[in-house]
Coordinates of C-alpha atoms (C1' of nucleotides) in Angstrom, one line a residue:
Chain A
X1 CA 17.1 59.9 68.9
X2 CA 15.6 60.6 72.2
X3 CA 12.5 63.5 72.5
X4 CA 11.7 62.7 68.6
X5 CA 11.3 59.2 69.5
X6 CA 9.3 60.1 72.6
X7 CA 6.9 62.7 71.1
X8 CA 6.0 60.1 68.0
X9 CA 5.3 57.4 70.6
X10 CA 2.8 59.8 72.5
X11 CA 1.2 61.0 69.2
X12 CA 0.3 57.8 68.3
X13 CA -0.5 56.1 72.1
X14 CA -2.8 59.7 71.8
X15 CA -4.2 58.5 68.5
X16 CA -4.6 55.2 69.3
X17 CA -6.4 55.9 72.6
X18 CA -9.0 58.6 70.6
X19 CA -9.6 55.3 67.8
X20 CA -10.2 53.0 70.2
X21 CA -13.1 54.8 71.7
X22 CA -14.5 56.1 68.4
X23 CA -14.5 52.8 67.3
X24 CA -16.0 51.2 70.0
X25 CA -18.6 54.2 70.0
X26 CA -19.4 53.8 66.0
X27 CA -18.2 50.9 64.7
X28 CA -15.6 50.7 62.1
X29 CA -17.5 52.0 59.0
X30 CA -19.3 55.0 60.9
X31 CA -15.8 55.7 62.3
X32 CA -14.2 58.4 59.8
X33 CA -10.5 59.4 59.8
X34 CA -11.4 63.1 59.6
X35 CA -13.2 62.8 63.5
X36 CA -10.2 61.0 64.3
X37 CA -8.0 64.0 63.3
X38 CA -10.3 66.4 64.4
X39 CA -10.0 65.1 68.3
X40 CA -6.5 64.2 67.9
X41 CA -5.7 67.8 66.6
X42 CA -3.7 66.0 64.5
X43 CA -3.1 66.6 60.7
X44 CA -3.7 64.2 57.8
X45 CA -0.2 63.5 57.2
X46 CA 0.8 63.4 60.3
X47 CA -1.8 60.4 61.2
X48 CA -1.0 58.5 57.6
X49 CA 2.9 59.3 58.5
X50 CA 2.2 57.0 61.7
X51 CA -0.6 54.8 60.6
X52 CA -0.4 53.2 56.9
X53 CA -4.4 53.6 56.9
X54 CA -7.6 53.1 58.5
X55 CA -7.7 49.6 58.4
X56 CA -3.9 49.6 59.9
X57 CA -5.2 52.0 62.7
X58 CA -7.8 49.4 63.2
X59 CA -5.3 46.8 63.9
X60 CA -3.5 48.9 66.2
X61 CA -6.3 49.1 68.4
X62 CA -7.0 45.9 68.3
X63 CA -4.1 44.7 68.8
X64 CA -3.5 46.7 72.4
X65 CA -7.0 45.8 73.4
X66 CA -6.4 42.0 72.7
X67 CA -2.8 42.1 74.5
X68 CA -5.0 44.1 77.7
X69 CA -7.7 42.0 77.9
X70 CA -4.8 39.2 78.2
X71 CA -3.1 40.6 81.1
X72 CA -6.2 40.8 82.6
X73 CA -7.4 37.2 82.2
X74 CA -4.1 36.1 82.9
X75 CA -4.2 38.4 86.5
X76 CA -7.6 36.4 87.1
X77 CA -5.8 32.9 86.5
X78 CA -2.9 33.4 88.7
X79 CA -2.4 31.2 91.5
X80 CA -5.0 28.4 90.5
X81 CA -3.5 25.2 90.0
X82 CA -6.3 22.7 88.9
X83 CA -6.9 23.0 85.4
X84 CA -10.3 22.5 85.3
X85 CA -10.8 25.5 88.2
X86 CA -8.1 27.8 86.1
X87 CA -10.5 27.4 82.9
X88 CA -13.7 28.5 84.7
X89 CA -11.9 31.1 86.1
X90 CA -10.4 32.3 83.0
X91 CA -13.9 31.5 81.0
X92 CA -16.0 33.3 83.9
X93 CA -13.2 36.6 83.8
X94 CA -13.8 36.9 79.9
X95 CA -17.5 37.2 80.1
X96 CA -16.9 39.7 82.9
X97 CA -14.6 41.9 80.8
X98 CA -16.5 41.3 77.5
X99 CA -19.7 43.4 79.3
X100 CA -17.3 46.7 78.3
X101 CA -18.7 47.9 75.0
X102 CA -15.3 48.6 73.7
X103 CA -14.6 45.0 73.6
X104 CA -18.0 43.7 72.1
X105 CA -17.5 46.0 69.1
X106 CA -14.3 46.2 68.3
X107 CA -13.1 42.2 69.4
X108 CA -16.2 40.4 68.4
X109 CA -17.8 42.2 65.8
X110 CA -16.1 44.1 63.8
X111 CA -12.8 42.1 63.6
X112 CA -13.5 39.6 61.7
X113 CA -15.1 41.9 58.9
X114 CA -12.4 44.5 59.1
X115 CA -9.3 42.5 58.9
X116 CA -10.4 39.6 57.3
X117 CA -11.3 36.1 59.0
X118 CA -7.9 34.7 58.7
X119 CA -6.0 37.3 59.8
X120 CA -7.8 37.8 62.7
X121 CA -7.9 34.1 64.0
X122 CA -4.2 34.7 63.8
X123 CA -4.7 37.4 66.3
X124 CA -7.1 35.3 68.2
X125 CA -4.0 32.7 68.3
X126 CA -1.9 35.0 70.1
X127 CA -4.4 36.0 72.9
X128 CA -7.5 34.7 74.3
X129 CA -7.5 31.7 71.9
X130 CA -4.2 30.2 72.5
X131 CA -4.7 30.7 76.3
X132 CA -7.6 29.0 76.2
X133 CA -6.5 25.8 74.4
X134 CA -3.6 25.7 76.6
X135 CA -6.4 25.2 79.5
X136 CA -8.3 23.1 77.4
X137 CA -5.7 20.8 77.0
X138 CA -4.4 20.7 80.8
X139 CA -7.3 19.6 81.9
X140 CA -6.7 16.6 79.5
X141 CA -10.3 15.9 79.4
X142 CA -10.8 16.2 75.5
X143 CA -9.1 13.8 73.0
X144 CA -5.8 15.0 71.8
X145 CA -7.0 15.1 68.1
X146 CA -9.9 17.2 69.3
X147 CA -8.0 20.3 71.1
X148 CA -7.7 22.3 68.6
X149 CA -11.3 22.3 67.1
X150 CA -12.8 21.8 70.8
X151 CA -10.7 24.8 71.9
X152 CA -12.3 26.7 69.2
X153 CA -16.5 26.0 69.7
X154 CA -15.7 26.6 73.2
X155 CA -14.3 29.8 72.3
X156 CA -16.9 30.6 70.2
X157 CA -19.4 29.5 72.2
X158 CA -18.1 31.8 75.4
X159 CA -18.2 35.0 73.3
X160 CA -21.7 34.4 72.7
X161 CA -22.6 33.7 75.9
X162 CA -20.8 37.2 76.6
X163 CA -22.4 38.9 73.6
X164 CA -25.7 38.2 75.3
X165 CA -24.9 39.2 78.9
X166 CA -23.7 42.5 76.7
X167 CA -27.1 43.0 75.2
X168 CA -29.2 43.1 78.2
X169 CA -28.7 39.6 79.0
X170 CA -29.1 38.1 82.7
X171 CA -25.3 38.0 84.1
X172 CA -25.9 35.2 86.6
X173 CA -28.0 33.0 84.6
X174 CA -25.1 33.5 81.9
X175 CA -22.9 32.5 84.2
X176 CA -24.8 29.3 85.4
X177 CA -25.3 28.2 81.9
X178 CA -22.0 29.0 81.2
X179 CA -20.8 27.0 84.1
X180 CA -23.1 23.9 83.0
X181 CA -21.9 24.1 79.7
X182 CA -18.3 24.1 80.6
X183 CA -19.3 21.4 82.8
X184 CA -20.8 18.8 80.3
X185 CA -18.2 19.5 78.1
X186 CA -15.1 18.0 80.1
X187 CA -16.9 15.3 81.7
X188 CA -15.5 11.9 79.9
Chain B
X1 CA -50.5 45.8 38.0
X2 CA -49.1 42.7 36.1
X3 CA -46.2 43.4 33.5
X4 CA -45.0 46.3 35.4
X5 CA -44.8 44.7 38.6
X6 CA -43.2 41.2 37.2
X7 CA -40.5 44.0 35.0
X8 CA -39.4 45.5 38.7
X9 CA -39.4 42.1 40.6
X10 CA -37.6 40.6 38.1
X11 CA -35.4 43.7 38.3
X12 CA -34.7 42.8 41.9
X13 CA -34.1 39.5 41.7
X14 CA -31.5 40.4 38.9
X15 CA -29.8 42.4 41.3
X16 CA -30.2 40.3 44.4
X17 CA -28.2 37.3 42.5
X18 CA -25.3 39.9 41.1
X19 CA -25.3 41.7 44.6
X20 CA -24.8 38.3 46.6
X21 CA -21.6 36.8 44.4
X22 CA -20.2 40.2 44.8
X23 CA -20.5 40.4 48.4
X24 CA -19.5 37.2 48.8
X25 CA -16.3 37.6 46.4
X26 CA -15.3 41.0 48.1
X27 CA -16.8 41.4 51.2
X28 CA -19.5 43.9 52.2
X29 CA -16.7 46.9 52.1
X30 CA -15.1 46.0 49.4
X31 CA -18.3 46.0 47.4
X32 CA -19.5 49.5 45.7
X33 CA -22.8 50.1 44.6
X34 CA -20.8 51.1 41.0
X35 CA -19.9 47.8 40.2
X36 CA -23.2 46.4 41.2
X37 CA -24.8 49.0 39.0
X38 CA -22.0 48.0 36.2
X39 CA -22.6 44.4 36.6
X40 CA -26.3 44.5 36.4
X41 CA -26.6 47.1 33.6
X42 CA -28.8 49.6 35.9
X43 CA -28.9 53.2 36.6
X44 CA -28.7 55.0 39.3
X45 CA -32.0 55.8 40.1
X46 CA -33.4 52.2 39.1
X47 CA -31.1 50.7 41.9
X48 CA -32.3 53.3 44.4
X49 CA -36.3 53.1 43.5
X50 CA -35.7 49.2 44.4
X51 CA -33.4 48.9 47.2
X52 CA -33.6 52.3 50.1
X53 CA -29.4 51.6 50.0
X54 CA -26.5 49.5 50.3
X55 CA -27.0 48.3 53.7
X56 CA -31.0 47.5 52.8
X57 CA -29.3 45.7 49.7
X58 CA -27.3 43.4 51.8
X59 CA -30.2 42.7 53.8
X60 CA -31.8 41.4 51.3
X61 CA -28.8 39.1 50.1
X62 CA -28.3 38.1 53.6
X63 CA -32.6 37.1 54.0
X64 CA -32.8 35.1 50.5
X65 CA -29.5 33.3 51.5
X66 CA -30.8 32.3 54.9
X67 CA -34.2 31.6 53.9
X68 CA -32.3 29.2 51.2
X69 CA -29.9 27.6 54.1
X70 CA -33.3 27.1 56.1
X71 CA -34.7 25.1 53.0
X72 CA -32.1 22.8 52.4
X73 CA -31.9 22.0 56.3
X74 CA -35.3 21.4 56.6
X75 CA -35.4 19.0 54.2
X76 CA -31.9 17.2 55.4
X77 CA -34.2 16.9 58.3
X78 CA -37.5 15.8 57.9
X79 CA -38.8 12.6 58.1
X80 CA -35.7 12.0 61.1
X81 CA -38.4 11.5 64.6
X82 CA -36.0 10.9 66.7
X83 CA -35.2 14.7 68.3
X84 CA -31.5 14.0 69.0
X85 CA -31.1 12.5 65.6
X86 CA -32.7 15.1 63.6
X87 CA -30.3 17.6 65.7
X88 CA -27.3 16.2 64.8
X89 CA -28.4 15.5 60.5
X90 CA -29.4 19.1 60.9
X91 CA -25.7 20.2 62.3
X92 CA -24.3 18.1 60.0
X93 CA -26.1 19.4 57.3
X94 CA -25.0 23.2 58.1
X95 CA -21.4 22.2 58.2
X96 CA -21.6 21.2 54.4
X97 CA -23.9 24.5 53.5
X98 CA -21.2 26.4 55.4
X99 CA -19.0 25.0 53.1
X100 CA -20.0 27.7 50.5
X101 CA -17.9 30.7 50.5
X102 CA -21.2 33.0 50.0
X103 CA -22.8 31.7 53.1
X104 CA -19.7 32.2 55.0
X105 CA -18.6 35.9 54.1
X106 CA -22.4 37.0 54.1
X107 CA -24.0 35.2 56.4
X108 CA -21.1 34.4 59.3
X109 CA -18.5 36.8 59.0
X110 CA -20.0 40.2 57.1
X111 CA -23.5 40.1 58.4
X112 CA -23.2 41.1 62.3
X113 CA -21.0 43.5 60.9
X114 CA -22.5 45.5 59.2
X115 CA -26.6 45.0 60.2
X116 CA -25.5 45.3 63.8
X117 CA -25.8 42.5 66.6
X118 CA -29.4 42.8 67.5
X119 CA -30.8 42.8 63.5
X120 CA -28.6 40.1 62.9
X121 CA -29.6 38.0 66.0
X122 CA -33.7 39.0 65.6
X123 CA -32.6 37.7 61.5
X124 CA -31.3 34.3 62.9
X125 CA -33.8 33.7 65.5
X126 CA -36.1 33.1 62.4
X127 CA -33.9 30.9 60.4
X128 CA -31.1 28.9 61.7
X129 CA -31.1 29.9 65.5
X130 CA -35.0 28.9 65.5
X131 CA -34.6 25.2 64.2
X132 CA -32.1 24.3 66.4
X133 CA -33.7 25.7 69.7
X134 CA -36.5 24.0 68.8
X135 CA -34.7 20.5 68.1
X136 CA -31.9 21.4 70.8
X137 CA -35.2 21.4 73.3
X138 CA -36.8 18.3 71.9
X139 CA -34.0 16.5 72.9
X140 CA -35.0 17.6 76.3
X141 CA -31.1 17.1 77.4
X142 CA -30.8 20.7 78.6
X143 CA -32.6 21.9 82.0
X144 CA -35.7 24.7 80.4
X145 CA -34.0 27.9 82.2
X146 CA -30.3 27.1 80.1
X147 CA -32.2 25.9 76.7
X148 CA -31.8 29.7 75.3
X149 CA -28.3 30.3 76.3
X150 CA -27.0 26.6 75.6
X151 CA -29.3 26.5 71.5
X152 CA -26.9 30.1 71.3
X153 CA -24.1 28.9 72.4
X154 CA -23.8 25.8 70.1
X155 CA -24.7 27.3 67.0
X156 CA -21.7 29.9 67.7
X157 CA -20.0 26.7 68.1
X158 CA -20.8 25.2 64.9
X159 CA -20.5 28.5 63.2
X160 CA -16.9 28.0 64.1
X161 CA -16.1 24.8 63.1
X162 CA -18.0 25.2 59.8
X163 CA -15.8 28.5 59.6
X164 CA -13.0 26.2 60.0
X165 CA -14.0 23.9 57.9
X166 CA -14.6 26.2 54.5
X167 CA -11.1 27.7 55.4
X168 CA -8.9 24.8 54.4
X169 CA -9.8 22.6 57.8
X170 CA -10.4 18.8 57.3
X171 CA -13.8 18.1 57.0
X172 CA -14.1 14.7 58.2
X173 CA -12.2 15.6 61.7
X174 CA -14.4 18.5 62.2
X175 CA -17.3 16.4 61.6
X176 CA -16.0 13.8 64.4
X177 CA -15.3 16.6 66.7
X178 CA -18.4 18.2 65.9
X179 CA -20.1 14.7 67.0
X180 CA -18.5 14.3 70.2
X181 CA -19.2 18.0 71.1
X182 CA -22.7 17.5 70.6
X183 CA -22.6 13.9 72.4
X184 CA -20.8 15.7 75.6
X185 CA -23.3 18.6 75.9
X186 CA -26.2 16.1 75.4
X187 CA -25.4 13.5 77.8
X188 CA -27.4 14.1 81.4
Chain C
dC1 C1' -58.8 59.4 27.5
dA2 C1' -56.6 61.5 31.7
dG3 C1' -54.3 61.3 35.8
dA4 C1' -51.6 58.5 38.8
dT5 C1' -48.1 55.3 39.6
dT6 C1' -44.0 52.8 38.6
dA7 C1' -39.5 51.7 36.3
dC8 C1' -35.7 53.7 35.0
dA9 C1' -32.1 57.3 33.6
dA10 C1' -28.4 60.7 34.4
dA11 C1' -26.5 64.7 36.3
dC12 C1' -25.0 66.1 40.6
dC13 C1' -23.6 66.6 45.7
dG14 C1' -21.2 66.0 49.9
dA15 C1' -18.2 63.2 52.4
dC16 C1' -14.5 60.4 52.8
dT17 C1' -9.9 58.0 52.1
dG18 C1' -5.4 58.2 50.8
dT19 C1' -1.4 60.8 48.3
dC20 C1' 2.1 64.2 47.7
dG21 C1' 5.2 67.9 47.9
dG22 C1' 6.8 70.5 51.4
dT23 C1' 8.2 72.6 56.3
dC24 C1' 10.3 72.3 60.7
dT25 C1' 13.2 70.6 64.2
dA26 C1' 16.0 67.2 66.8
dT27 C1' 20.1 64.5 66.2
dG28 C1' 24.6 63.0 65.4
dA29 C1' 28.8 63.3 62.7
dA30 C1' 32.5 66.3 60.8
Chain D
dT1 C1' 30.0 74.8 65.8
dT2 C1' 28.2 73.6 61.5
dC3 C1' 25.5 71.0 58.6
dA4 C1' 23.3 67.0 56.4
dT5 C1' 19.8 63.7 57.6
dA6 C1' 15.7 61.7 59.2
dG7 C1' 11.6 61.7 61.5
dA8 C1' 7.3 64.4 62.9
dC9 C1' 4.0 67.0 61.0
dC10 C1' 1.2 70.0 57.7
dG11 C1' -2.5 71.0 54.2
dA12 C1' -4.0 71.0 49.5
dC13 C1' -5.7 67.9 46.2
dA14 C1' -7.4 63.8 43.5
dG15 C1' -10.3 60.0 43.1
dT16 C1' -14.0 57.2 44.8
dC17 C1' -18.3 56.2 46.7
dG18 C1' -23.0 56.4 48.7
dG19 C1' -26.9 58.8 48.1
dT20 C1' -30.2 62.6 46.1
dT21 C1' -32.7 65.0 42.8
dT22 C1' -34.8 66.0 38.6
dG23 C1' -36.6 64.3 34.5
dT24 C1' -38.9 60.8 31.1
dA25 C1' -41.3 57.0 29.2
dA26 C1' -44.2 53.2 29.9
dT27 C1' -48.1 51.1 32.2
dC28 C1' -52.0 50.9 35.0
dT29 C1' -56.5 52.6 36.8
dG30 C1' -60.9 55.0 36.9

DNA sequence: CAGATTACAAACCGACTGTCGGTCTATGAA
DNA sequence: TTCATAGACCGACAGTCGGTTTGTAATCTG
């Protein structure tokens, strides 16, 4: 179980490459599974042999772009011991990497429709969420009780921050207000 | 133009109310046009001569929902002078609208979704994003170059907590967190 | 009254998702 | 070496859905 293994792992790295930029080009919904096979030169069953369906392939994708943009955040954090310092860094290396297209539409926009709010906070747990909090909270500048719902608005309140910078926003003004947002936040 | 005119806008309105518990039931995918058509007794064509599609059908769901949430917030509101006071009754107040699974499916999770960030954003400016620019920059805690990216990024914050909130969260400790965020972000 | 406009109806079309029976080939045991 | 098995892959097909088109009856307007 050696070159069969191998050749299904490339079809579906191949596939899942092709879906991630469709998806990020379109949108779920203007994505179809027929353009997918077309530039795969893959065949129905093949894809549905690998993929239980569209909305599976759409995890997928998400999934590896999540677990990359993690890596990368967590390459930007490396080395920096003061928690306060690490969360900017982290924070300021997000809004950096959220200017890529494939990660506005895929991470913030569509994932929460496609997959369904709960699962995807679940997914959210995993990656830039659970990092986050972890930062949050080693800076020990919010109240225990409010980590966890802090952690959150902050979250939420980066990725609109990035969402703007996205959309023709000013990058440096972002990344002031950003900064004085953060800021006010874990004064006490 | 009188009985015809009343026939099709009570026409609409018939759909409008079946349309928006069945995308907030099911989700914008989830939701055909059949069952809309089943549900409200209409043909084809009489759905089409009202509504130019789905999409323009959701649109109008989402604008009579957020002209509704505008409503009710104004009127938690007014008569409150005092700017930070009237910004945190009008947070407050959002958190308990948000409580409504129709406002959340429609208006926080399906919505950018499926009308695309910048519709959804030029939608909110006029409703919720509006008001609480306007009272975040009463309060005159927030330097004038920030006030647009810091009124952004605390409704995304609220958005979030009232998210966590209508999904099983406790609703008093989101309201205390949801106090001392705005108390941190406030302070100057 | 006559023509235009509007509300509504129903058949129809193209596109899409997902299923199903089947083929081919690598693999590992007899 | 032989052969049964399992995984990769194929392509036709069914069912659903969004949207179009053609037609009809009622109402409004001049």
């Amino acid at each position: 179980m050696n070159l069969k293994a191998e050749r299904g792992a490339a079809t579906r790295d191949r596939v899942l490459a092709i879906a991630t930029r469709l998806f990020a080009d379109r949108g779920y919904d203007d994505t179809s599974i027929e353009v997918v096979l077309q530039e795969s030169g893959l065949s129905r069953g093949a894809l549905y042999h690998h993929y239980a369906g569209k909305d599976a392939l759409f995890e997928a994708v998400l999934e590896a772009t999540e677990s990359a943009i993690g890596g990368k955040i967590l390459a930007a954090v490396r080395g920096i011991t003061d928690p306060a310092a690490a969360l900017r860094a982290g924070v300021l290396a997000w809004i950096s990497l959220a200017g890529d297209p494939v990660i506005q539409r895929i991470v913030l926009i569509d994932a929460p429709a496609v997959m369904g709010w709960e699962r995807w906070r679940a997914m959210e747990e995993r990656y830039s969420f659970g990092m986050l909090k972890a930062a949050l909270g080693a800076t020990g500048a919010v109240p225990a009780e409010f980590l966890d719902l802090h952690a959150h608005m902050l979250l939420a309140a980066v990725n609109e921050s990035a969402l703007m910078v996205a959309r023709g926003g000013d990058h440096t003004t972002a990344v002031a207000a950003v900064e004085e947002f953060l800021r006010r936040l874990l004064r006490h």
